[in-house]
Amino acid sequence: MEHPSYVVHDDKRWYVVRSTRVDGARAYVLRNPSGRTILARAAECQEWRRSAESLRVFRAGEHVLEIRASAGQVRGIAVRRARSSRRYDTSIPAIYSMTVKASIAITKTARRLARRK
């Protein structure tokens, strides 16, 4: 019997272990991440669908970079400090520009200090 990998039952996502029948109706043996297993009728479950938008989070010490993407396209980028909810929207060109400017400033400073000696 074919069955989906995940279903939504009682507004929670469950992993489908196997399909079975209860009183002649289709049912699923479901398991949640904590290991709890239940038996639910297929009519009470909806097939779980991954959300259209994904969020990638990159952490580096006290800073967090969040990239929202959908259908292979970057929809938005935000930076924030760890443990803070305040997000600052940015873009890839802005990050590139800041990186290039910082690199040029470091190089200039190093050259200036080398000339002093």
PDB file of C-alpha atoms in Angstrom:
ATOM      1  CA  MET A   1       0.000   0.000   0.000  1.00  0.00           C
ATOM      2  CA  GLU A   2       1.431   3.414  -0.974  1.00  0.00           C
ATOM      3  CA  HIS A   3       1.680   6.075   1.700  1.00  0.00           C
ATOM      4  CA  PRO A   4       3.312   9.506   2.094  1.00  0.00           C
ATOM      5  CA  SER A   5       6.523   9.883   4.098  1.00  0.00           C
ATOM      6  CA  TYR A   6       5.076  12.524   6.422  1.00  0.00           C
ATOM      7  CA  VAL A   7       1.541  13.578   7.333  1.00  0.00           C
ATOM      8  CA  VAL A   8      -0.045  16.287   9.467  1.00  0.00           C
ATOM      9  CA  HIS A   9      -2.234  14.925  12.267  1.00  0.00           C
ATOM     10  CA  ASP A  10      -3.648  17.174  15.026  1.00  0.00           C
ATOM     11  CA  ASP A  11      -1.649  20.108  13.567  1.00  0.00           C
ATOM     12  CA  LYS A  12       1.667  18.288  14.057  1.00  0.00           C
ATOM     13  CA  ARG A  13       3.990  16.606  11.574  1.00  0.00           C
ATOM     14  CA  TRP A  14       4.348  12.841  11.922  1.00  0.00           C
ATOM     15  CA  TYR A  15       6.527  10.270  10.140  1.00  0.00           C
ATOM     16  CA  VAL A  16       4.516   7.456   8.526  1.00  0.00           C
ATOM     17  CA  VAL A  17       6.001   4.138   9.628  1.00  0.00           C
ATOM     18  CA  ARG A  18       3.599   1.978   7.615  1.00  0.00           C
ATOM     19  CA  SER A  19       0.076   1.740   6.228  1.00  0.00           C
ATOM     20  CA  THR A  20      -2.530  -0.547   7.729  1.00  0.00           C
ATOM     21  CA  ARG A  21      -6.307  -0.994   7.951  1.00  0.00           C
ATOM     22  CA  VAL A  22      -8.579  -0.258  10.918  1.00  0.00           C
ATOM     23  CA  ASP A  23     -12.223  -1.427  10.682  1.00  0.00           C
ATOM     24  CA  GLY A  24     -11.809  -1.688   6.914  1.00  0.00           C
ATOM     25  CA  ALA A  25     -10.557   1.929   6.529  1.00  0.00           C
ATOM     26  CA  ARG A  26      -7.012   2.963   5.607  1.00  0.00           C
ATOM     27  CA  ALA A  27      -4.847   3.996   8.541  1.00  0.00           C
ATOM     28  CA  TYR A  28      -1.230   4.893   9.261  1.00  0.00           C
ATOM     29  CA  VAL A  29       1.151   3.983  12.040  1.00  0.00           C
ATOM     30  CA  LEU A  30       2.712   7.358  12.891  1.00  0.00           C
ATOM     31  CA  ARG A  31       5.828   8.305  14.851  1.00  0.00           C
ATOM     32  CA  ASN A  32       6.921  11.747  16.062  1.00  0.00           C
ATOM     33  CA  PRO A  33      10.557  12.880  16.614  1.00  0.00           C
ATOM     34  CA  SER A  34      10.448  11.986  20.325  1.00  0.00           C
ATOM     35  CA  GLY A  35       9.617   8.365  19.422  1.00  0.00           C
ATOM     36  CA  ARG A  36       5.928   8.325  20.360  1.00  0.00           C
ATOM     37  CA  THR A  37       3.931   6.026  18.063  1.00  0.00           C
ATOM     38  CA  ILE A  38       0.203   6.276  17.343  1.00  0.00           C
ATOM     39  CA  LEU A  39      -2.352   4.774  14.980  1.00  0.00           C
ATOM     40  CA  ALA A  40      -4.450   7.275  12.960  1.00  0.00           C
ATOM     41  CA  ARG A  41      -7.022   6.907  10.213  1.00  0.00           C
ATOM     42  CA  ALA A  42      -5.892   8.230   6.815  1.00  0.00           C
ATOM     43  CA  ALA A  43      -9.027  10.405   6.659  1.00  0.00           C
ATOM     44  CA  GLU A  44      -7.801  12.293   9.764  1.00  0.00           C
ATOM     45  CA  CYS A  45      -4.401  13.033   8.184  1.00  0.00           C
ATOM     46  CA  GLN A  46      -3.248  15.429   5.489  1.00  0.00           C
ATOM     47  CA  GLU A  47      -0.142  14.866   3.426  1.00  0.00           C
ATOM     48  CA  TRP A  48       2.627  17.146   4.683  1.00  0.00           C
ATOM     49  CA  ARG A  49       4.132  19.518   2.099  1.00  0.00           C
ATOM     50  CA  ARG A  50       7.426  21.314   2.491  1.00  0.00           C
ATOM     51  CA  SER A  51       6.938  25.074   2.656  1.00  0.00           C
ATOM     52  CA  ALA A  52       7.631  26.948  -0.571  1.00  0.00           C
ATOM     53  CA  GLU A  53      10.149  29.236   1.120  1.00  0.00           C
ATOM     54  CA  SER A  54      13.248  27.932   2.871  1.00  0.00           C
ATOM     55  CA  LEU A  55      15.417  29.678   5.439  1.00  0.00           C
ATOM     56  CA  ARG A  56      19.180  29.003   5.568  1.00  0.00           C
ATOM     57  CA  VAL A  57      20.913  30.198   8.720  1.00  0.00           C
ATOM     58  CA  PHE A  58      24.683  30.699   8.968  1.00  0.00           C
ATOM     59  CA  ARG A  59      26.201  31.431  12.382  1.00  0.00           C
ATOM     60  CA  ALA A  60      29.656  32.873  12.996  1.00  0.00           C
ATOM     61  CA  GLY A  61      30.313  33.661  16.633  1.00  0.00           C
ATOM     62  CA  GLU A  62      28.014  36.500  17.656  1.00  0.00           C
ATOM     63  CA  HIS A  63      26.641  37.129  14.148  1.00  0.00           C
ATOM     64  CA  VAL A  64      23.926  35.381  12.144  1.00  0.00           C
ATOM     65  CA  LEU A  65      23.226  35.544   8.398  1.00  0.00           C
ATOM     66  CA  GLU A  66      19.726  34.437   7.305  1.00  0.00           C
ATOM     67  CA  ILE A  67      18.971  33.744   3.635  1.00  0.00           C
ATOM     68  CA  ARG A  68      15.360  33.255   2.505  1.00  0.00           C
ATOM     69  CA  ALA A  69      15.022  31.399  -0.795  1.00  0.00           C
ATOM     70  CA  SER A  70      12.171  30.096  -2.883  1.00  0.00           C
ATOM     71  CA  ALA A  71      12.296  28.111  -6.125  1.00  0.00           C
ATOM     72  CA  GLY A  72      16.053  28.560  -6.447  1.00  0.00           C
ATOM     73  CA  GLN A  73      15.868  32.360  -6.109  1.00  0.00           C
ATOM     74  CA  VAL A  74      17.155  34.390  -3.153  1.00  0.00           C
ATOM     75  CA  ARG A  75      14.174  36.340  -1.815  1.00  0.00           C
ATOM     76  CA  GLY A  76      15.897  38.174   1.008  1.00  0.00           C
ATOM     77  CA  ILE A  77      18.958  38.336   3.230  1.00  0.00           C
ATOM     78  CA  ALA A  78      19.107  39.584   6.788  1.00  0.00           C
ATOM     79  CA  VAL A  79      21.886  39.907   9.345  1.00  0.00           C
ATOM     80  CA  ARG A  80      21.531  40.058  13.108  1.00  0.00           C
ATOM     81  CA  ARG A  81      23.433  39.519  16.307  1.00  0.00           C
ATOM     82  CA  ALA A  82      23.048  36.167  18.012  1.00  0.00           C
ATOM     83  CA  ARG A  83      20.248  36.119  20.602  1.00  0.00           C
ATOM     84  CA  SER A  84      18.679  39.227  19.077  1.00  0.00           C
ATOM     85  CA  SER A  85      15.416  39.428  17.177  1.00  0.00           C
ATOM     86  CA  ARG A  86      16.311  42.717  15.431  1.00  0.00           C
ATOM     87  CA  ARG A  87      17.129  41.912  11.791  1.00  0.00           C
ATOM     88  CA  TYR A  88      18.788  44.204   9.285  1.00  0.00           C
ATOM     89  CA  ASP A  89      17.831  43.546   5.680  1.00  0.00           C
ATOM     90  CA  THR A  90      20.718  43.541   3.232  1.00  0.00           C
ATOM     91  CA  SER A  91      21.582  42.137  -0.205  1.00  0.00           C
ATOM     92  CA  ILE A  92      24.375  40.227  -1.881  1.00  0.00           C
ATOM     93  CA  PRO A  93      25.660  43.347  -3.714  1.00  0.00           C
ATOM     94  CA  ALA A  94      25.744  45.242  -0.378  1.00  0.00           C
ATOM     95  CA  ILE A  95      27.687  42.435   1.320  1.00  0.00           C
ATOM     96  CA  TYR A  96      30.086  42.286  -1.635  1.00  0.00           C
ATOM     97  CA  SER A  97      30.585  46.061  -1.576  1.00  0.00           C
ATOM     98  CA  MET A  98      31.295  46.087   2.171  1.00  0.00           C
ATOM     99  CA  THR A  99      33.741  43.195   1.804  1.00  0.00           C
ATOM    100  CA  VAL A 100      35.646  44.866  -1.043  1.00  0.00           C
ATOM    101  CA  LYS A 101      35.794  48.211   0.805  1.00  0.00           C
ATOM    102  CA  ALA A 102      37.086  46.509   3.958  1.00  0.00           C
ATOM    103  CA  SER A 103      39.708  44.593   1.966  1.00  0.00           C
ATOM    104  CA  ILE A 104      40.918  47.787   0.256  1.00  0.00           C
ATOM    105  CA  ALA A 105      41.089  49.610   3.600  1.00  0.00           C
ATOM    106  CA  ILE A 106      43.131  46.808   5.190  1.00  0.00           C
ATOM    107  CA  THR A 107      45.502  46.702   2.225  1.00  0.00           C
ATOM    108  CA  LYS A 108      45.983  50.505   2.271  1.00  0.00           C
ATOM    109  CA  THR A 109      46.662  50.473   6.011  1.00  0.00           C
ATOM    110  CA  ALA A 110      49.224  47.691   5.628  1.00  0.00           C
ATOM    111  CA  ARG A 111      51.013  49.561   2.825  1.00  0.00           C
ATOM    112  CA  ARG A 112      51.007  52.812   4.798  1.00  0.00           C
ATOM    113  CA  LEU A 113      52.475  51.081   7.854  1.00  0.00           C
ATOM    114  CA  ALA A 114      55.102  49.328   5.708  1.00  0.00           C
ATOM    115  CA  ARG A 115      56.240  52.696   4.268  1.00  0.00           C
ATOM    116  CA  ARG A 116      56.705  54.159   7.758  1.00  0.00           C
ATOM    117  CA  LYS A 117      59.349  51.619   8.691  1.00  0.00           C
TER     118      LYS A 117
END
